Short mmCIF file of C-alpha atoms and ligand atoms in Angstrom, two decimals:
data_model
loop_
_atom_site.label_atom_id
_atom_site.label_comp_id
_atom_site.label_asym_id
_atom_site.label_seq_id
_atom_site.Cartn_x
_atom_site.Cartn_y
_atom_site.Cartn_z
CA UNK A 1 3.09 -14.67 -170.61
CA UNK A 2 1.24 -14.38 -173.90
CA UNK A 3 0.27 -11.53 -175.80
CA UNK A 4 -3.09 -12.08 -177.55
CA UNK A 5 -3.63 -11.07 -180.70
CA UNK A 6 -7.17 -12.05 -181.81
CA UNK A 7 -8.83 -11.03 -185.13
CA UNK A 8 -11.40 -9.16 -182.23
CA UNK A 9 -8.42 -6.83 -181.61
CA UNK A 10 -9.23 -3.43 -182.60
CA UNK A 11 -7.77 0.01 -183.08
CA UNK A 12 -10.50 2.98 -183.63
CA UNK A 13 -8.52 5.41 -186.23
CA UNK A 14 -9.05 8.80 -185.67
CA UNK A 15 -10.46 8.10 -182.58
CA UNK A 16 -13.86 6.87 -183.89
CA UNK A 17 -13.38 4.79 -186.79
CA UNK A 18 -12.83 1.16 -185.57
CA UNK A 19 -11.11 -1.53 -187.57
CA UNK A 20 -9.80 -5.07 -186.35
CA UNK A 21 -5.79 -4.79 -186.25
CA UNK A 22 -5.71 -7.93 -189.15
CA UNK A 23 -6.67 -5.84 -192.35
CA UNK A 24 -5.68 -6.28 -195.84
CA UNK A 25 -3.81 -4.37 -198.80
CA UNK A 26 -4.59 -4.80 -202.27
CA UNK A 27 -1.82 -3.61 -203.95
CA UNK A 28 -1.16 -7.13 -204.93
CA UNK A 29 -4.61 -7.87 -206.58
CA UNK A 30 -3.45 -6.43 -209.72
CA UNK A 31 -0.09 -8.34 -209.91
CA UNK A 32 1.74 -10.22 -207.44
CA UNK A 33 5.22 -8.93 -207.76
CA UNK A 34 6.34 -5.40 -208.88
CA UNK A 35 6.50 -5.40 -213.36
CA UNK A 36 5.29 -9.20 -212.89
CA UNK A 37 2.08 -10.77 -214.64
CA UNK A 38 -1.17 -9.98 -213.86
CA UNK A 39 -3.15 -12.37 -211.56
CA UNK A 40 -6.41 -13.59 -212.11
CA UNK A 41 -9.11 -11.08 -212.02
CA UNK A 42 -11.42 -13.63 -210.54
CA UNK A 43 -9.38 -15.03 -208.01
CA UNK A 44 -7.77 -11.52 -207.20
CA UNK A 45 -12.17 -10.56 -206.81
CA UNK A 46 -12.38 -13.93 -204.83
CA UNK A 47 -8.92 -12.98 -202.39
CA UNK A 48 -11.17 -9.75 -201.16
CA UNK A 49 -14.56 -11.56 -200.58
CA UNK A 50 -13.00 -13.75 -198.66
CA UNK A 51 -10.46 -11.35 -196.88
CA UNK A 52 -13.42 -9.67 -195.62
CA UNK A 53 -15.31 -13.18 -194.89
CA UNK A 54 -12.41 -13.95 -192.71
CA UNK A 55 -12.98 -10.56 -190.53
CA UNK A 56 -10.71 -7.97 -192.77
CA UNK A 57 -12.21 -4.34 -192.23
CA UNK A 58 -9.60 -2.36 -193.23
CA UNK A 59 -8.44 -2.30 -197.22
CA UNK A 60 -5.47 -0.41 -198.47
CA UNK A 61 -5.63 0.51 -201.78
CA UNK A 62 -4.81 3.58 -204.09
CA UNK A 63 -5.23 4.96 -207.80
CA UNK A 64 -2.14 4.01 -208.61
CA UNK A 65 -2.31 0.27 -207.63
CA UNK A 66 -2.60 -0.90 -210.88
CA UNK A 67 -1.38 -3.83 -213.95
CA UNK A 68 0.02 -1.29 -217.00
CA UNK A 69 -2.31 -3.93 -218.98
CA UNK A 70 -5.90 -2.94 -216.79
CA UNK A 71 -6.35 -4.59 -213.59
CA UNK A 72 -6.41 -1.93 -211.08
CA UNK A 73 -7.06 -2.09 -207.36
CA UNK A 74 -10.19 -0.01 -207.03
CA UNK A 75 -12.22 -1.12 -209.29
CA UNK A 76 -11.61 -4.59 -208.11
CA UNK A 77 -12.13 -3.59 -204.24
CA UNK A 78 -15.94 -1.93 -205.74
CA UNK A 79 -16.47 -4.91 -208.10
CA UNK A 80 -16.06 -7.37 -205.35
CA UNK A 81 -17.21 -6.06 -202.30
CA UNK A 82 -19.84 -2.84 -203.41
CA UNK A 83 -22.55 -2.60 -201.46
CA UNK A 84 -19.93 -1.93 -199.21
CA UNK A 85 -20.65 -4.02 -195.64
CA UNK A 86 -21.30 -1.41 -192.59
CA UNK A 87 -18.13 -1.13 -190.95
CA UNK A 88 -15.67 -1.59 -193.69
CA UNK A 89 -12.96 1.11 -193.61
CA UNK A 90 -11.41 1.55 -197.14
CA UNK A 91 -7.89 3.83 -196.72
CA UNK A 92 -6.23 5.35 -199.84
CA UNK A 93 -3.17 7.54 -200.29
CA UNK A 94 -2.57 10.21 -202.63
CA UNK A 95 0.67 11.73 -204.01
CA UNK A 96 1.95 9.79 -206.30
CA UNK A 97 2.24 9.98 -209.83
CA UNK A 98 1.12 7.36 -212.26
CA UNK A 99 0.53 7.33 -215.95
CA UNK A 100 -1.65 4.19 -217.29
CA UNK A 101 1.09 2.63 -219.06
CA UNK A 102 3.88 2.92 -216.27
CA UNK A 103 5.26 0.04 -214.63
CA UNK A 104 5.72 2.32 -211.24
CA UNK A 105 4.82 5.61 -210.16
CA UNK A 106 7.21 7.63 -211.57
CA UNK A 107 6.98 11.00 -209.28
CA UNK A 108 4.74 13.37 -207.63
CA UNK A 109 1.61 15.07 -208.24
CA UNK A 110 1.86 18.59 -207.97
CA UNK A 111 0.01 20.48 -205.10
CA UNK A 112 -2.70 21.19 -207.46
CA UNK A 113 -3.19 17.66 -208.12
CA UNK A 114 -4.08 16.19 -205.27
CA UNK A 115 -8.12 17.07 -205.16
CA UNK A 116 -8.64 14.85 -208.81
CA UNK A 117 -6.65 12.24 -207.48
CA UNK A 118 -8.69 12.26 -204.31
CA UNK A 119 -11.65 12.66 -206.36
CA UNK A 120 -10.79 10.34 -208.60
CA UNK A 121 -10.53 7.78 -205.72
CA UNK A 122 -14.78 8.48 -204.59
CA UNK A 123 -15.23 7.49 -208.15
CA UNK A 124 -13.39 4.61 -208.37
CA UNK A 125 -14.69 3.37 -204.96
CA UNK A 126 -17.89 4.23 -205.36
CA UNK A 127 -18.16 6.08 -202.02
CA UNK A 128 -19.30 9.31 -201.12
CA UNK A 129 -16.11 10.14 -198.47
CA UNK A 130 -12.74 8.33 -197.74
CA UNK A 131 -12.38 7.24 -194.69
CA UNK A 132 -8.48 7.01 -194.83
CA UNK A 133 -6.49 9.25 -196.94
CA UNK A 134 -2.73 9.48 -196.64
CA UNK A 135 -0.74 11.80 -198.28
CA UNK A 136 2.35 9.42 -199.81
CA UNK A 137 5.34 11.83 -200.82
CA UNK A 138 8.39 11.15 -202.06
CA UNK A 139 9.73 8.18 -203.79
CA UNK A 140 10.46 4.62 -203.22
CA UNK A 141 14.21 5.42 -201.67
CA UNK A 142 13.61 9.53 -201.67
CA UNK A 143 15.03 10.80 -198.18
CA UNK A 144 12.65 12.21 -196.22
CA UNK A 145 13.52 15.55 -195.70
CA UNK A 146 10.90 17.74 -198.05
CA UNK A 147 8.43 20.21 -196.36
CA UNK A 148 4.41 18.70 -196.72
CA UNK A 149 2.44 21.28 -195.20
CA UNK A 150 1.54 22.68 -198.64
CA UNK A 151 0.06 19.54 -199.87
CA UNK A 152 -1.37 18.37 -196.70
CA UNK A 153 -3.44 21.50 -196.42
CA UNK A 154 -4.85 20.70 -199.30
CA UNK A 155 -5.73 17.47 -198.17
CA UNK A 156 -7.30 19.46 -194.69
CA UNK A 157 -9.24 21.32 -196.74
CA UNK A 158 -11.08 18.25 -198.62
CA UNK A 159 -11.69 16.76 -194.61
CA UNK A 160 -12.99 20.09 -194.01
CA UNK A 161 -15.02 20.03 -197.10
CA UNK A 162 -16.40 16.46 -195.92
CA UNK A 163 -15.22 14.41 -198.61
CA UNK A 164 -12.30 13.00 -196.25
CA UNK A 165 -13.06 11.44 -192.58
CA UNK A 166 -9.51 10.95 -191.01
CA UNK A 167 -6.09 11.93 -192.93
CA UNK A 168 -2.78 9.98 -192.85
CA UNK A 169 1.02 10.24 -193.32
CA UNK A 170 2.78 7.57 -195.54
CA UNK A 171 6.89 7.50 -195.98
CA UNK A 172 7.54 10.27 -193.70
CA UNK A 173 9.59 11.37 -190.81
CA UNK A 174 8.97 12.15 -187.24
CA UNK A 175 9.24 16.03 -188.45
CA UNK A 176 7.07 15.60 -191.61
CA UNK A 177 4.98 14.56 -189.34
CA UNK A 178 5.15 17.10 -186.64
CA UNK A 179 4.54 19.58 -189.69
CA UNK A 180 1.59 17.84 -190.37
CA UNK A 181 -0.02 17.61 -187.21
CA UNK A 182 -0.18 21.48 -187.04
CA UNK A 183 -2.53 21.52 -190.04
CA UNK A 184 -4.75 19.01 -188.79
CA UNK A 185 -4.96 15.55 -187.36
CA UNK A 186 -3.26 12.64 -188.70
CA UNK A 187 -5.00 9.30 -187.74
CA UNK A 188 -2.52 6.92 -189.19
CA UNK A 189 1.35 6.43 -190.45
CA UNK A 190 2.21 4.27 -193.20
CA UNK A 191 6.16 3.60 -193.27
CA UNK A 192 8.24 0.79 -194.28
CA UNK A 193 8.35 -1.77 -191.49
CA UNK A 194 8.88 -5.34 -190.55
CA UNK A 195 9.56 -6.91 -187.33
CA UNK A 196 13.02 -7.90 -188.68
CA UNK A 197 14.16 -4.60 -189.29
CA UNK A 198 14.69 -2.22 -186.15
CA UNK A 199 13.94 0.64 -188.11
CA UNK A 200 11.25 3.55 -187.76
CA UNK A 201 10.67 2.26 -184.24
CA UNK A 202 11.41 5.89 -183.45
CA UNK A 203 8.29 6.82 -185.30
CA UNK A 204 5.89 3.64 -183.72
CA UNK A 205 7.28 4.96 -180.69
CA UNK A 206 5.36 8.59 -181.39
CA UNK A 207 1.89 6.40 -182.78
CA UNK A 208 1.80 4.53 -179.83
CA UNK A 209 2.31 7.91 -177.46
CA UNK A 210 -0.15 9.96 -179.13
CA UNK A 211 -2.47 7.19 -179.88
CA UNK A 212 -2.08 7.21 -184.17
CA UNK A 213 -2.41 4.03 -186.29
CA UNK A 214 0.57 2.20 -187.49
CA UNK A 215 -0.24 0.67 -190.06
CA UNK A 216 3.22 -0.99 -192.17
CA UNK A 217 4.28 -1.14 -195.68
CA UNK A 218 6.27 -4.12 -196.47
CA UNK A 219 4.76 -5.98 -192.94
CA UNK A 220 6.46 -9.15 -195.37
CA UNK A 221 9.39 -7.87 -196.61
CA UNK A 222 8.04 -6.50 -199.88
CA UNK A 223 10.01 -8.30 -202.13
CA UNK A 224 10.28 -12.15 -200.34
CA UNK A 225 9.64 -13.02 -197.20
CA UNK A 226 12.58 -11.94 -195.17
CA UNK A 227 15.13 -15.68 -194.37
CA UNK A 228 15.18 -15.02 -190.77
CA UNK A 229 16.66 -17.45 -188.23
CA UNK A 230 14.75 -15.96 -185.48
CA UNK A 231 11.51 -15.96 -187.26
CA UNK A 232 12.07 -19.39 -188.34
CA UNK A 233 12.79 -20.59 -184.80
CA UNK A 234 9.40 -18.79 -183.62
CA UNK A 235 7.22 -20.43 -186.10
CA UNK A 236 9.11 -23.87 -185.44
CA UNK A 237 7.65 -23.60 -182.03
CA UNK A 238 4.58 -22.97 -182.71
CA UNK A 239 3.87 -24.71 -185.41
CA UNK A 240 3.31 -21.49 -187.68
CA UNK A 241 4.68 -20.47 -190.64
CA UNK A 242 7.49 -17.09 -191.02
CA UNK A 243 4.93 -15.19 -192.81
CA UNK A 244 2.43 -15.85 -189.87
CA UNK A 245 5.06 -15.09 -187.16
CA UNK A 246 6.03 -11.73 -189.14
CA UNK A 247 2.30 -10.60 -189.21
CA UNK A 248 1.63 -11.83 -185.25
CA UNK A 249 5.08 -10.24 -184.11
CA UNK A 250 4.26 -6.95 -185.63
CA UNK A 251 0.68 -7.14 -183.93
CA UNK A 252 2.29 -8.08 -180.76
CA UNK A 253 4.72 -5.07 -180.81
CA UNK A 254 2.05 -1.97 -180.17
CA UNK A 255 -1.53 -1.82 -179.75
CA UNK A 256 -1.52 0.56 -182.45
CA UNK A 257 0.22 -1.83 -184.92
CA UNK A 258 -2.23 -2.33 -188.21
CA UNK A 259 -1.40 -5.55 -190.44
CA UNK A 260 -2.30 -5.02 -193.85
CA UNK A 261 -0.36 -8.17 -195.78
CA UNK A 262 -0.82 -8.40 -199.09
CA UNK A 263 -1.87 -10.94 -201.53
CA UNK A 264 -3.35 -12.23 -204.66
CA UNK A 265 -3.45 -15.88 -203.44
CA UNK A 266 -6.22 -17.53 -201.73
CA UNK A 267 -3.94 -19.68 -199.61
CA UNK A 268 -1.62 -16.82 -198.75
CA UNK A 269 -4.77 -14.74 -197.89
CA UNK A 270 -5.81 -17.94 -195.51
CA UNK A 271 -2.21 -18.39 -193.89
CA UNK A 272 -2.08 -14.44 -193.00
CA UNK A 273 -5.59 -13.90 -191.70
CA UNK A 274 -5.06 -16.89 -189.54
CA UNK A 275 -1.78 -15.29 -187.85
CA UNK A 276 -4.12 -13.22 -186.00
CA UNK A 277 -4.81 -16.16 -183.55
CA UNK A 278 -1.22 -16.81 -182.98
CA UNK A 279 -0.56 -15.66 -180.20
CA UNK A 280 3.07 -14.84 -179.49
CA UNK A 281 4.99 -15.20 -175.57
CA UNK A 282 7.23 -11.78 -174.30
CA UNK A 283 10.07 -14.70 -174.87
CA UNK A 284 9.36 -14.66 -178.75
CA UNK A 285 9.24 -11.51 -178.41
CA UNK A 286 12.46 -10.70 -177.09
CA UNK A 287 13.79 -12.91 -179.85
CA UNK A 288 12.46 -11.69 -182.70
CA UNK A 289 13.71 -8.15 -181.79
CA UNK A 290 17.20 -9.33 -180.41
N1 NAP B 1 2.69 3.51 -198.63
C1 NAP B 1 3.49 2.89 -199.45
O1 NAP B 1 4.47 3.45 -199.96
C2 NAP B 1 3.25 1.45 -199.77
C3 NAP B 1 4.21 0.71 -200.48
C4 NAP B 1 3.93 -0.62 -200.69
C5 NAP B 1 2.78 -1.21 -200.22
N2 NAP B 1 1.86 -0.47 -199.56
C6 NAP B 1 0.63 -1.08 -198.98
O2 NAP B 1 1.05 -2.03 -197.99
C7 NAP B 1 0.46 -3.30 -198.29
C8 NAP B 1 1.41 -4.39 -197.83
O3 NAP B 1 2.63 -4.31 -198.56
P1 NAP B 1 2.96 -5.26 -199.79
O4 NAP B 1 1.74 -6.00 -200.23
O5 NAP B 1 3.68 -4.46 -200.79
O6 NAP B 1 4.07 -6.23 -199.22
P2 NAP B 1 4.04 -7.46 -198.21
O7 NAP B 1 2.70 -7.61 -197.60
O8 NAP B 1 5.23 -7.32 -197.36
O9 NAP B 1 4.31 -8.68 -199.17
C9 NAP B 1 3.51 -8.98 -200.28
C10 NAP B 1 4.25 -10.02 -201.11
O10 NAP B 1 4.39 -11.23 -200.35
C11 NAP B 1 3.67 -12.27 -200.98
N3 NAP B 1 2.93 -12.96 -199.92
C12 NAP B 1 1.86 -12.53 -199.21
N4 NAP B 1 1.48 -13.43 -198.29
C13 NAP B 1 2.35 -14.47 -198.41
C14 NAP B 1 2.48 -15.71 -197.74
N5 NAP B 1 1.65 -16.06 -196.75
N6 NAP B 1 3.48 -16.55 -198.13
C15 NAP B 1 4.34 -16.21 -199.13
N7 NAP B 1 4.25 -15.03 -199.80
C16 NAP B 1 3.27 -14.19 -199.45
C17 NAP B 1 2.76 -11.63 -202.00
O11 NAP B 1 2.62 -12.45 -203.14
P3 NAP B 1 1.29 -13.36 -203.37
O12 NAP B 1 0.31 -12.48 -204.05
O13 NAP B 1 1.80 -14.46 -204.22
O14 NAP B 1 0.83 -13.81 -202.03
C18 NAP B 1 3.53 -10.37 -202.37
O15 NAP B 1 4.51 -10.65 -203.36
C19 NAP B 1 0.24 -3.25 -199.81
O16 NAP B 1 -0.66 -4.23 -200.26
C20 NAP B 1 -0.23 -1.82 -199.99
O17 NAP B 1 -1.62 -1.73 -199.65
C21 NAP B 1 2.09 0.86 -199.31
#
């Protein structure tokens, strides 16, 4: 048995806002690694043209995805691709704080906050709504325990206002997001995940029941691609590569599953769009999550 897992595979967020399940995410444009260089402004331009070439309608980006020397995210994502193609969904999360020379975030916006950041994100992109916002609190390793209603009513309030299509939930817990979804719809999760970590599968579990993107930080490990045995046995018999059986094995898992790899190489761009033609047998699978 196979499990297809074609670049025509798609997932409509919200409901009504349809996006092939191989997207991209751009924090990597500005710099490859976390406090590394910064790439290539041309080639990081040329990494997006050609994402969305190669059938990428979802790009993940935020404010705060940017080199403490310039290159930022957004204004490479509007550089490259504005006048944005019909169709392309652009998500974005807020909650995080930034300043321009930081190397990280370094904490949280307060409440009051959150409409210039979101603002600040129409300007950047160019757009006149977001079709994605998440709210993103708490840090890197921060448990995820703190109440979000306050914040994410403010975010409610800008979808009310129109300036916001569909809201989502990034780093969060089954009962931050229960909170959350008596405010107002969320459309999509973004929490750490890869397929060689059993983790948060609680939390796909509630996406796939109630029909909410997953969409992964980390789908490659974050910080090197994970040295798996059982992804390297996979890709051996396929011919494929571990980053391309990591990106097909997540898409495999759940129909609500949302790849957004990141890159700022043109060959690494190539090798993960293309994992959305492998497609992946219940056997590798079951062997990948053993
Ligand atoms: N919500 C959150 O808290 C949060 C946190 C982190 C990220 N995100 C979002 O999630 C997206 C995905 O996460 P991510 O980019 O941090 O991590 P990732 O996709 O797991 O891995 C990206 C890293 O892997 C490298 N890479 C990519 N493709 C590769 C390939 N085929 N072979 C070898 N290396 C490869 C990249 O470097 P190269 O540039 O050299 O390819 C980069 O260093 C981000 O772009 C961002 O949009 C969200």
């Amino acid at each position: 048995m196979t499990t297809p897992t074609t670049r025509n595979d798609h997932f409509d967020l919200g409901g009504d806002l349809r996006v092939s399940r191989m997207g991209f995410g751009a924090m990597r444009l500005p710099a490859s690694t976390r406090g590394g260089a910064p790439n290539d402004r041309d080639t990081s331009l040329r990494v997006l043209r050609r994402a969305v070439e190669l059938g990428a309608d979802h790009i993940d980006t935020a404010a705060f995805y940017f080199h403490p020397s310039g290159p930022a995210a957004n204004e490479m994502i509007r550089s490259a691709l504005a006048p944005y193609p019909d169709g392309l969904v652009i998500a974005t999360k807020v909650g995080p704080y930034r300043a321009p020379g930081d190397p990280y975030p370094s904490g949280q916006l307060p409440a009051s906050g959150l409409r210039a950041e979101v603002e600040r994100n129409l300007r950047e992109l160019g757009r006149d709504s977001l079709d994605l916002v998440y709210l993103r609190p708490g840090g890197l390793e921060t448990p995820l325990d703190e109440p979000i209603g306050e914040r994410f009513e403010i975010l409610a309030g800008l979808r009310e206002e129109g300036l916001i299509r569909h809201l989502g939930l990034s780093h969060v817990s089954a009962a931050q997001l229960a909170e959350a979804r008596t405010i107002a719809p969320v459309a999509a999760v973004q929490n750490r995940f890869d397929i060689t970590q059993p983790a948060d599968t609680e939390m796909l579990a509630i996406c796939e029941r109630d029909g909410i993107g997953y969409a992964p930080y980390f789908p490659l490990g974050g910080f090197g691609i994970p040295d798996d045995d059982r992804v390297k046995a996979v890709a051996a018999r396929h011919g494929a590569t571990v980053p391309q059986v990591l990106l097909a094995g997540l898409l495999a898992l759940s129909p609500v599953m949302l790849a957004i790899p990141g890159t700022g190489s043109p060959a690494h761009l190539e090798e993960n769009m293309a994992a959305a033609d492998l497609a992946l047998t219940a056997a590798d699978l079951a062997e990948l999550r053993a």
